[in-house]
CSV table of C-alpha atoms and ligand atoms in Angstrom, one decimal:
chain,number,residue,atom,x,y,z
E,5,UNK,CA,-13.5,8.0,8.8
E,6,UNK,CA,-11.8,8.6,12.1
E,7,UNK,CA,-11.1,5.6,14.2
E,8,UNK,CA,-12.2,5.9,17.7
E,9,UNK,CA,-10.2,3.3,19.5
E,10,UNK,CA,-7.8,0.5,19.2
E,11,UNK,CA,-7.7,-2.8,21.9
E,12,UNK,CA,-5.1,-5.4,21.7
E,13,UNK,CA,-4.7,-8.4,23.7
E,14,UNK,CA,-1.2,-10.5,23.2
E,15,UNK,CA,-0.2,-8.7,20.1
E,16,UNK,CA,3.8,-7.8,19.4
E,17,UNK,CA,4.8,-6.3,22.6
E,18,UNK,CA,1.1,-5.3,24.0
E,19,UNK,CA,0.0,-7.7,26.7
E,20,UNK,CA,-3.2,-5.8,27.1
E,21,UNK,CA,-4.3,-2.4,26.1
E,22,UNK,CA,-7.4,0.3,24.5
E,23,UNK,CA,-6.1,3.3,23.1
E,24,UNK,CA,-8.8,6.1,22.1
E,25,UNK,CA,-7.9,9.0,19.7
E,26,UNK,CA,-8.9,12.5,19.0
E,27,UNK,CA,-10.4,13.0,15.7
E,28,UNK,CA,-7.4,15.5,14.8
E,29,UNK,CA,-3.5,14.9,15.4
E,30,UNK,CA,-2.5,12.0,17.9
E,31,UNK,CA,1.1,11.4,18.5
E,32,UNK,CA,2.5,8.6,20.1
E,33,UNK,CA,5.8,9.5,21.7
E,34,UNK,CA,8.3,7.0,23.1
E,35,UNK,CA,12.0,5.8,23.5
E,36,UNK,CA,12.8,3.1,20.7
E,37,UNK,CA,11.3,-0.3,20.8
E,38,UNK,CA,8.5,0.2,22.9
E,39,UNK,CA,5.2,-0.3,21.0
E,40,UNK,CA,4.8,3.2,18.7
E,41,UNK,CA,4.9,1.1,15.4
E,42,UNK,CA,3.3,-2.1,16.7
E,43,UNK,CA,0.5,0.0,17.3
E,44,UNK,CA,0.4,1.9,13.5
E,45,UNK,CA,0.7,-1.9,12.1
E,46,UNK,CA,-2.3,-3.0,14.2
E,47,UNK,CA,-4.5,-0.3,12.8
E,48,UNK,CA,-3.3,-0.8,9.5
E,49,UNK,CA,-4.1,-4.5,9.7
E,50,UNK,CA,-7.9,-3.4,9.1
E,51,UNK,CA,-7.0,-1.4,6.0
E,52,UNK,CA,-4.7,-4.0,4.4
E,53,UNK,CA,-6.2,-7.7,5.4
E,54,UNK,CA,-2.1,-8.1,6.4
E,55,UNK,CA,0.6,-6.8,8.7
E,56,UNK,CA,2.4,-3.8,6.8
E,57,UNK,CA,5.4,-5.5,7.6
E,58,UNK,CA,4.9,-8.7,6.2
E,59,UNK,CA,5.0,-10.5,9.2
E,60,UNK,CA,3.6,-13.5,9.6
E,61,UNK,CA,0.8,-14.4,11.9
E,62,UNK,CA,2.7,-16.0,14.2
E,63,UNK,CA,5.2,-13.1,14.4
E,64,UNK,CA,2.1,-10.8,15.5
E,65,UNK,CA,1.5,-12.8,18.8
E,66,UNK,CA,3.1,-12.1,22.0
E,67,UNK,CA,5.6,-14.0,22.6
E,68,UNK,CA,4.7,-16.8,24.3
E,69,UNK,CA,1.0,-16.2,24.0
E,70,UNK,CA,-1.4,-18.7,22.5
E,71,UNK,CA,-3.9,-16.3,20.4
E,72,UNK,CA,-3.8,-12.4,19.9
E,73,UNK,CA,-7.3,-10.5,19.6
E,74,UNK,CA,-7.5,-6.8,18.1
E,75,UNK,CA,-10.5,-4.5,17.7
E,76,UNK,CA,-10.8,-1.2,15.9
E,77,UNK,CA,-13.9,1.2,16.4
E,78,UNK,CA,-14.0,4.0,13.8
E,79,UNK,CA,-16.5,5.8,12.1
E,80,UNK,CA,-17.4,5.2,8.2
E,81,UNK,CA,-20.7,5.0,5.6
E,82,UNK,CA,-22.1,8.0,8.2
E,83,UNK,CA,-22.0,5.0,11.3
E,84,UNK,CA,-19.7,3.6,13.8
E,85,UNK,CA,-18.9,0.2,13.1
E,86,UNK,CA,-16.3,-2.3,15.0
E,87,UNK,CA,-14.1,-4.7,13.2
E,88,UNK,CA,-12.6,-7.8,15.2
E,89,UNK,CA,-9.5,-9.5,14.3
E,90,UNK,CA,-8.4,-12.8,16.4
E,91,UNK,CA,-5.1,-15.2,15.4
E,92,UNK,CA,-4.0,-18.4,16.9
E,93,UNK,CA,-2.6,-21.5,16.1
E,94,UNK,CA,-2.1,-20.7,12.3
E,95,UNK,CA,-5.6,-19.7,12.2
E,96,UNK,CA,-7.7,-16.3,12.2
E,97,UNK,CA,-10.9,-15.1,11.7
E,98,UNK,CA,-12.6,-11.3,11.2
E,99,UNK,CA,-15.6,-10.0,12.1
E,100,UNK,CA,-16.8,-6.9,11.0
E,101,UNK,CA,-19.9,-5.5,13.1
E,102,UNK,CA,-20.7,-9.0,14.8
E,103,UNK,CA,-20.6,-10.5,11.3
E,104,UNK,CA,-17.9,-12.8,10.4
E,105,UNK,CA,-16.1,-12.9,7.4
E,106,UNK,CA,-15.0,-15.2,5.2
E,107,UNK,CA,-11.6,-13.6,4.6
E,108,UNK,CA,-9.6,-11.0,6.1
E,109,UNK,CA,-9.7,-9.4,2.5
E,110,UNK,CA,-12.8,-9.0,2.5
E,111,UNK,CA,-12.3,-6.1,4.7
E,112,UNK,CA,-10.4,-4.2,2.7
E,113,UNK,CA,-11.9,-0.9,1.2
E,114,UNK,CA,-14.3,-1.0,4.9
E,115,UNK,CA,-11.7,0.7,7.3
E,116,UNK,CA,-9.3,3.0,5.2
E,117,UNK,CA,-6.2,4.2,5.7
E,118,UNK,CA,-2.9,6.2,4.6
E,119,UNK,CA,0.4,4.4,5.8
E,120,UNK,CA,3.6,6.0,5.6
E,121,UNK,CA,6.9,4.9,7.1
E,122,UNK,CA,10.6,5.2,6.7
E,123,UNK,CA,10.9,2.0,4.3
E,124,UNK,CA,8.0,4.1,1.8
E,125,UNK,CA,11.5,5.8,0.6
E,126,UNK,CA,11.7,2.9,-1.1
E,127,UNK,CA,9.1,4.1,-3.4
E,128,UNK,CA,11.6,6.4,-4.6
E,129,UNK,CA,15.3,5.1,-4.6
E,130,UNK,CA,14.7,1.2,-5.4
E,131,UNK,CA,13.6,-1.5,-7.6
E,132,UNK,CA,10.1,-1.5,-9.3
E,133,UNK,CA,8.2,-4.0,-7.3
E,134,UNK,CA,7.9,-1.1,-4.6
E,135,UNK,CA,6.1,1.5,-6.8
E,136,UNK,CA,3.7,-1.8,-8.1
E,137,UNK,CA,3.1,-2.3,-4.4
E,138,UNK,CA,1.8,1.3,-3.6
E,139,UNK,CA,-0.7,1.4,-6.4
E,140,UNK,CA,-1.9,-2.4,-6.2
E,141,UNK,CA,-2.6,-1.4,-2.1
E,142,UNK,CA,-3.8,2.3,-2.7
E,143,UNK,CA,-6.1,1.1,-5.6
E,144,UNK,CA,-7.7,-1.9,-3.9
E,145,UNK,CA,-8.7,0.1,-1.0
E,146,UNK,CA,-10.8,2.0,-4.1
E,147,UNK,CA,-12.2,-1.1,-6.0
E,148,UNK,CA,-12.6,-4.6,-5.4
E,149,UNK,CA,-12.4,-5.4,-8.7
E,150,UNK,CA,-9.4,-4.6,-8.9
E,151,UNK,CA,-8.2,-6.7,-6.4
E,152,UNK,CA,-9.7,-9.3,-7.8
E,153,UNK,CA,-8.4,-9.3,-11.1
E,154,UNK,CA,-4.4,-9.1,-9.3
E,155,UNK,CA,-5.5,-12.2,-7.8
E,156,UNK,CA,-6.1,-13.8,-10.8
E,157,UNK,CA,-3.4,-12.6,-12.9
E,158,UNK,CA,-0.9,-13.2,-10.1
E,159,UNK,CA,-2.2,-16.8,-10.2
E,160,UNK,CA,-2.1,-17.2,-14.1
E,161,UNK,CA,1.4,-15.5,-13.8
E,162,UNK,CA,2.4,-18.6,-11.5
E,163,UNK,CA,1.4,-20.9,-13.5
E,164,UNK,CA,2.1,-19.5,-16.7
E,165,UNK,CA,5.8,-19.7,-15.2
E,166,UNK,CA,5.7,-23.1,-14.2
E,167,UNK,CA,4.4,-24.1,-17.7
E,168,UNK,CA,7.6,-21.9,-19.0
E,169,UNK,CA,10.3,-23.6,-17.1
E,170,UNK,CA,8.7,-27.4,-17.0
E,171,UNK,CA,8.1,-27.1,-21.2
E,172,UNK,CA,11.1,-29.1,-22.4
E,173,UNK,CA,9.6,-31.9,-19.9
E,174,UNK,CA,6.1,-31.4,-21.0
E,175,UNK,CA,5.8,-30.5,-24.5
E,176,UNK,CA,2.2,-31.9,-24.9
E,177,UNK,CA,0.9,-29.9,-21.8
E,178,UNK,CA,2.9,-26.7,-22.5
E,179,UNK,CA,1.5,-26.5,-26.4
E,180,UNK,CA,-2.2,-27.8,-25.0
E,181,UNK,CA,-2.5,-25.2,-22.2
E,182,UNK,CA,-0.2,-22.2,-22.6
E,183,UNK,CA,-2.3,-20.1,-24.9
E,184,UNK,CA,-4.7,-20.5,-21.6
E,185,UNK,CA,-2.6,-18.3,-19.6
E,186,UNK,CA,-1.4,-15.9,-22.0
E,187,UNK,CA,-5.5,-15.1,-22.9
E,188,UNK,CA,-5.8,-15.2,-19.0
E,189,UNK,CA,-3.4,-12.7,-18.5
E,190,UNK,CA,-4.2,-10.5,-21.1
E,191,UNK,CA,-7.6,-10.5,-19.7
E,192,UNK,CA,-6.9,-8.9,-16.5
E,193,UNK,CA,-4.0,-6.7,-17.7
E,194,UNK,CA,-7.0,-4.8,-19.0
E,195,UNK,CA,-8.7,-4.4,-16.1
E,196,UNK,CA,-5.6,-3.5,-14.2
E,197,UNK,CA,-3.5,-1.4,-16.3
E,198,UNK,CA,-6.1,1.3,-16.8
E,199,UNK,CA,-7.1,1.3,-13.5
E,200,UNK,CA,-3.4,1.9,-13.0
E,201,UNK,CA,-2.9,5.1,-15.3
E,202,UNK,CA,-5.8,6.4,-14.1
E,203,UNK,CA,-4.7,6.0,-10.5
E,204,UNK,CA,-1.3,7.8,-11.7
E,205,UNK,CA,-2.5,10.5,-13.5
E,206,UNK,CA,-4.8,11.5,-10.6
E,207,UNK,CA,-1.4,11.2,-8.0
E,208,UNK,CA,0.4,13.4,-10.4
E,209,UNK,CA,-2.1,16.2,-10.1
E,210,UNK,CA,-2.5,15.7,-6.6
E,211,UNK,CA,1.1,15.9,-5.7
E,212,UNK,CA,1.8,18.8,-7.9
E,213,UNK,CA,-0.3,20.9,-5.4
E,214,UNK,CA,1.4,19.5,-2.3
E,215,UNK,CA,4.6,20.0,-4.0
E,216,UNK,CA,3.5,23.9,-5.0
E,217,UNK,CA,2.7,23.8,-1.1
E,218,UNK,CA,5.3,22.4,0.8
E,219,UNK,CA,8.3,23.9,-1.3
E,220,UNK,CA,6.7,27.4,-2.1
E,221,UNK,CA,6.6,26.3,-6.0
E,222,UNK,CA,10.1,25.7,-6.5
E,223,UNK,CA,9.6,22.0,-7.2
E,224,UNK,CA,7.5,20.0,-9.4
E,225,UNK,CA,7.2,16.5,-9.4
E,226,UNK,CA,6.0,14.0,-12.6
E,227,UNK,CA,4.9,10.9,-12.5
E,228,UNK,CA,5.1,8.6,-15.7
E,229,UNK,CA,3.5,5.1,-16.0
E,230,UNK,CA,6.0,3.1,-17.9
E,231,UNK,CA,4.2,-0.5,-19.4
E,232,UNK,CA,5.8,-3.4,-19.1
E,233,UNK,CA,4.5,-4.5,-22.5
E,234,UNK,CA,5.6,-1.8,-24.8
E,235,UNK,CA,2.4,0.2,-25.2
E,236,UNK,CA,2.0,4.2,-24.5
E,237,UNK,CA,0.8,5.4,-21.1
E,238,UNK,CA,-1.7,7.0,-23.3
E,239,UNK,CA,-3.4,4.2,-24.6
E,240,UNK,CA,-3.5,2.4,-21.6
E,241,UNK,CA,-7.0,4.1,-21.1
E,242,UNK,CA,-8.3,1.7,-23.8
E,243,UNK,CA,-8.7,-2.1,-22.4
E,244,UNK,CA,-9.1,-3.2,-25.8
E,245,UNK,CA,-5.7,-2.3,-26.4
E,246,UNK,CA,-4.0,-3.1,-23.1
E,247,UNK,CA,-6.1,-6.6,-24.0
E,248,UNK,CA,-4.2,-7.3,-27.4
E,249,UNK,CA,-1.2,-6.0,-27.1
E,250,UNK,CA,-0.3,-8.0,-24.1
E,251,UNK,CA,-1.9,-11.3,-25.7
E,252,UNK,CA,0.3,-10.3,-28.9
E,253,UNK,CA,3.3,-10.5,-27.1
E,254,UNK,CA,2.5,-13.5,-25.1
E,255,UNK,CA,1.8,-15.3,-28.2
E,256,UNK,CA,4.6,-14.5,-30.4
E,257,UNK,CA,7.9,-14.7,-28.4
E,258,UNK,CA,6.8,-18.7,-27.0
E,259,UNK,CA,10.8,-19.5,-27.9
E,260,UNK,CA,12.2,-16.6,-26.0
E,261,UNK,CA,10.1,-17.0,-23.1
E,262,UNK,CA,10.9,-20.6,-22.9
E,263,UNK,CA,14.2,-19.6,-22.9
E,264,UNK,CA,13.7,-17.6,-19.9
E,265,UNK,CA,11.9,-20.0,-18.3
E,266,UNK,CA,9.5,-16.7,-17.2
E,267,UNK,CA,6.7,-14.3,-18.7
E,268,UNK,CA,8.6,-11.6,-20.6
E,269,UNK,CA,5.6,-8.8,-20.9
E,270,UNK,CA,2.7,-7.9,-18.9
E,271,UNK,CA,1.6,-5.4,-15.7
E,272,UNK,CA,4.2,-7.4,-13.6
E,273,UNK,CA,7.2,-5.1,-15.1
E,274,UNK,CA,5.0,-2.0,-14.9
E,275,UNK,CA,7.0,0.6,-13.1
E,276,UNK,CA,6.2,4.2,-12.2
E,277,UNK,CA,8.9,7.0,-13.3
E,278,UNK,CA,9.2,9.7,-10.8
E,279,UNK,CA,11.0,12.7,-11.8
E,280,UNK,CA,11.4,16.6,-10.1
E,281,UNK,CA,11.9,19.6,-11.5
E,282,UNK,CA,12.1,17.3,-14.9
E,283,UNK,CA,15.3,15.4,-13.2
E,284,UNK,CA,15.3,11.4,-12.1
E,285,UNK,CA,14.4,11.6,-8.6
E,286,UNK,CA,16.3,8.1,-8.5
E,287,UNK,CA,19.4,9.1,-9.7
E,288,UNK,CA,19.1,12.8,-8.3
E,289,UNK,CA,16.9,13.6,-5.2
E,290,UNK,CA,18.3,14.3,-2.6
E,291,UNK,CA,17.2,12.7,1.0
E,292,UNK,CA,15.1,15.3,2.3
E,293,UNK,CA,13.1,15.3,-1.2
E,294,UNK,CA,13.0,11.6,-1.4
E,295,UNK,CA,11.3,11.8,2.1
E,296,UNK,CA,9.2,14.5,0.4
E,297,UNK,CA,7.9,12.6,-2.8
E,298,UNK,CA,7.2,9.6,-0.9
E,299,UNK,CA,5.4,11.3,1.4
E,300,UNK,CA,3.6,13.8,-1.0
E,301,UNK,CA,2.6,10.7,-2.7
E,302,UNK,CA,1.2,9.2,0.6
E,303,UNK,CA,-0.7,12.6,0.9
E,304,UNK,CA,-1.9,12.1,-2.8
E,305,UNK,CA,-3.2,8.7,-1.9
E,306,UNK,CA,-5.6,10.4,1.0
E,307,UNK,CA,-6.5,13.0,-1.6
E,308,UNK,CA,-7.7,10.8,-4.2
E,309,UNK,CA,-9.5,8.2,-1.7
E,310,UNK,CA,-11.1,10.9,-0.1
E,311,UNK,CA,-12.5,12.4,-3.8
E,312,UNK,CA,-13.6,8.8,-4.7
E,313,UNK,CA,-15.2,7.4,-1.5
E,314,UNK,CA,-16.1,11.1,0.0
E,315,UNK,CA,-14.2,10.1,3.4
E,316,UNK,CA,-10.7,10.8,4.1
E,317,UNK,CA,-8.9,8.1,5.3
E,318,UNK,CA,-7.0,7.8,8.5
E,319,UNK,CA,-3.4,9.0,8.1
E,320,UNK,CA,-1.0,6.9,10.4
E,321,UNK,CA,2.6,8.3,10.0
E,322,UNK,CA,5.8,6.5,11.5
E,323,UNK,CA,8.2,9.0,12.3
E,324,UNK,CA,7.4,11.0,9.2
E,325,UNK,CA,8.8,14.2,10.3
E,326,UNK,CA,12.6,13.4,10.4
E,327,UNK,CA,14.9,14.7,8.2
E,328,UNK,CA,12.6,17.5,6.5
E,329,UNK,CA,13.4,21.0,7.2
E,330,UNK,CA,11.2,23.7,9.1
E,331,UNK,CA,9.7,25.0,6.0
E,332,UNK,CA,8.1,21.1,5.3
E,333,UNK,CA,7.7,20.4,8.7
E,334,UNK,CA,5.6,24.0,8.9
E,335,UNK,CA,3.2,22.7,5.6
E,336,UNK,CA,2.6,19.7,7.2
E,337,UNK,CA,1.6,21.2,10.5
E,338,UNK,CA,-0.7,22.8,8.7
E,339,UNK,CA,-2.0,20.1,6.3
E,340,UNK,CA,-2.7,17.7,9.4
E,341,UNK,CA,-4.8,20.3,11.2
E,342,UNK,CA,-8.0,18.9,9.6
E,343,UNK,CA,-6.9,15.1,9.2
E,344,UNK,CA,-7.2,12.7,11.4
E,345,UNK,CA,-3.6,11.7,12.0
E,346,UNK,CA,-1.7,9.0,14.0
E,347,UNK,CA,1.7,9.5,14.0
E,348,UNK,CA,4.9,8.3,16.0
E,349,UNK,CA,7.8,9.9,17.2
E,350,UNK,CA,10.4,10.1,19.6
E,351,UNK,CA,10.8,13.2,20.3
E,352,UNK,CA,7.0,15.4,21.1
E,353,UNK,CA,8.8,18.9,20.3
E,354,UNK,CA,9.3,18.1,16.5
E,355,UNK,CA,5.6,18.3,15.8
E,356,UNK,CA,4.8,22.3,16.5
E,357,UNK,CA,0.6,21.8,16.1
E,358,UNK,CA,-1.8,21.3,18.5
E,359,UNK,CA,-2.5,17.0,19.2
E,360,UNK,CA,-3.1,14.7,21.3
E,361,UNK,CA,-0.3,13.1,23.0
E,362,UNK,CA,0.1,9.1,24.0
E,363,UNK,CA,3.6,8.2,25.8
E,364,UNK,CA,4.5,4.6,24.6
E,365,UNK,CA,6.4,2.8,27.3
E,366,UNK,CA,7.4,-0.9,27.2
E,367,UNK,CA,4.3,-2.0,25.2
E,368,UNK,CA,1.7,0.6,27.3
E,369,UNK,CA,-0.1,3.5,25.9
E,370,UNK,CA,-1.0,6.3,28.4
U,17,ATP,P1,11.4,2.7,17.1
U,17,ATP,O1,11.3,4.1,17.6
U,17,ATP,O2,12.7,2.1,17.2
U,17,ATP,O3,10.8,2.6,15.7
U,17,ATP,P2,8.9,1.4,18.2
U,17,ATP,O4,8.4,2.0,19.4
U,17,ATP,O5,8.3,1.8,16.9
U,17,ATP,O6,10.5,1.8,18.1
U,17,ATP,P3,8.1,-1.3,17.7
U,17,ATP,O7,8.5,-1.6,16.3
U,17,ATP,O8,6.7,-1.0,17.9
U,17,ATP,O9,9.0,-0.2,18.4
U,17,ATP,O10,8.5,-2.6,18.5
U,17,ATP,C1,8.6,-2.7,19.9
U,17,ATP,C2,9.1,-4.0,20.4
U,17,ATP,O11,8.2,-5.1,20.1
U,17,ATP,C3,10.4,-4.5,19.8
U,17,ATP,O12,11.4,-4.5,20.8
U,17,ATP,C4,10.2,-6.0,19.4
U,17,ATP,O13,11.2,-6.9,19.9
U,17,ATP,C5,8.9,-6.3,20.2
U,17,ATP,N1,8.1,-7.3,19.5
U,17,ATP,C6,7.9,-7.6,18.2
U,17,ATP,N2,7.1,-8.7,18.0
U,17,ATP,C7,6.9,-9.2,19.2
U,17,ATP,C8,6.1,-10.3,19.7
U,17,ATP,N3,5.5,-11.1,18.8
U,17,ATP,N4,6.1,-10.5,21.0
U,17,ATP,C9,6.7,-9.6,21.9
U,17,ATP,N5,7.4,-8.6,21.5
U,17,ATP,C10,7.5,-8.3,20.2
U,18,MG,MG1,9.0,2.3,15.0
């Protein structure tokens, strides 16, 4: 699904500009601060429904500018279609193909796309909520549903919470409405955490061959789903089981939980372990093959979007090839030659292939 072009009017640093692209490697090459990843986060806005960033609306308009517009023309479902993004006064609305939308969500899973940048080594090195992140964004491209049911469990989560903390207050309300939640929960932990092991079974694979690629089969990479409600990986598969096992816990522990004044089990404490040549990547990769699993598991993402929707996605890379030696660099000369990839760097000589080049000065693209 390549995307054709990109206009922005009063958005970050861009005043006004279009920006077309070649359907194989485009590199955007500038100094620091000048517009490279303003322009990756535009684009990826139409994937996401958000700014990558998690900038706020505001944020994305020029500075003193009233209202920012954006467009994106790319190619998907075998036509071109244009998608139309406008912000002002704490306000937006989307349009996709002179239809508008109810919610910028709704876009999501239209316009795909593969996002990776320097803070994805997070995905490696830190905290769970990072590795949650990538699959919750990297499944929802792949099914609504899924989506939907994160909604509503992040809701029931909320107010499952509240309930916790408030229930020496409100006894009556806690006891009348708690069991609510917990059956909530439950019910779309089993949508979620199958989705979830499937979704990590199918990176492992995929990233195994990258890996066999990149490093000339001297590393292998596993990837583990780890429950946060005590149940095997394995059984994950079974929503029945994801199903009682997290209502079991969520009805049996009500002291504890009170205690904590928080929900104690459930896809919320899911984590992904990441391990190389059968060693904790956390505790023991080094930087170059932190860079490497993060980005294999970017590739993996394309891979597996492209088997289930039969279009690869657009790959937007922010300075992805730092840091990796020529042997990496070489495989992913290689794997970009028939990709569509937009990626940023400061320096054009690092990337060896053949591309399209786009100097970034001061918020300009030529
Ligand atoms: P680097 O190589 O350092 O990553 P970059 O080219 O990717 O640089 P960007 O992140 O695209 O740089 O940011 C370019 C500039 O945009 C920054 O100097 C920033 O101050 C500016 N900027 C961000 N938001 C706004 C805004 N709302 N209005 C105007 N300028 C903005
Ligand atoms: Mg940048």
């Amino acid at each position: 699904m390549p995307v054709r072009a990109v206009a922005l009017t009063d958005f970050r640093n861009v005043a006004s500009a279009e920006v077309h692209f070649g359907e194989g490697v485009n590199i955007l090459v500038g100094d620091n601060a000048q517009g490279k990843t303003n322009l990756l986060e535009a684009i990826y806005l139409f994937a996401l429904g958000k700014s990558f960033r998690g900038a706020k609306e505001a944020e994305l308009i020029r500075f003193g500018a009233e209202l920012s517009a954006l467009r994106l023309d790319f190619a998907a479902g075998g036509r071109e279609q244009t998608a139309v993004i406008r912000f002002s006064g704490g306000k937006r609305t989307v349009e996709l193909n002179r239809v508008k939308l109810r919610r910028m969500s709704e876009l999501v899973g239209t316009f795909r796309a593969v996002l990776f940048c320097p803070e994805h080594l997070s995905l490696i090195k830190e905290g769970p909520a990072a590795r949650r992140g990538y699959l919750d964004i990297a499944i929802s491209q792949q099914r609504p549903l899924y989506l939907q049911a994160l909604q509503r469990y992040n809701v029931a989560l909320r107010e499952r919470n509240k309930l916790l903390k408030q229930a020496d207050e409100n006894p009556r309300l806690f006891r009348d409405t708690v069991d609510l939640w917990s059956a909530q929960l439950a019910e779309q932990a089993a949508v979620i955490a199958p989705a979830r092991l499937a979704y990590i079974r199918a990176v492992e694979a995929a990233a195994a061959r990258i890996f066999a690629d990149m490093t000339g089969d001297r590393e292998l990479p596993a990837f583990t789903y780890t429950t946060g409600f005590h149940l095997e990986p394995d059984r994950c598969a079974d929503a029945d089981a994801v199903r009682e096992r997290v209502y079991g816990l969520l009805t049996s522990h009500l002291d504890r939980e009170r205690g904590a004044g928080s929900t104690l089990w459930g896809v919320h404490r899911d984590d992904i372990a990441i391990s190389l040549n059968d060693r904790s990547a956390r505790l023991y990769a080094s930087q170059g093959q932190q860079r490497s699993l993060a980005l294999a598991m970017k590739l993996a993402e394309g891979e597996i979007c492209a088997e289930m929707s039969g279009e690869r996605p657009v790959f937007l890379f922010d300075d992805v090839l730092s840091e990796l030696d020529s042997t990496r660099r070489a495989y992913l000369t290689r794997t970009f030659a028939d990709r569509q990839v937009i990626m940023t760097t400061c320096e054009r000589d690092i990337f060896s292939g053949e591309a399209n080049v786009i100097r970034v000065e001061g918020g300009v693209y030529r």
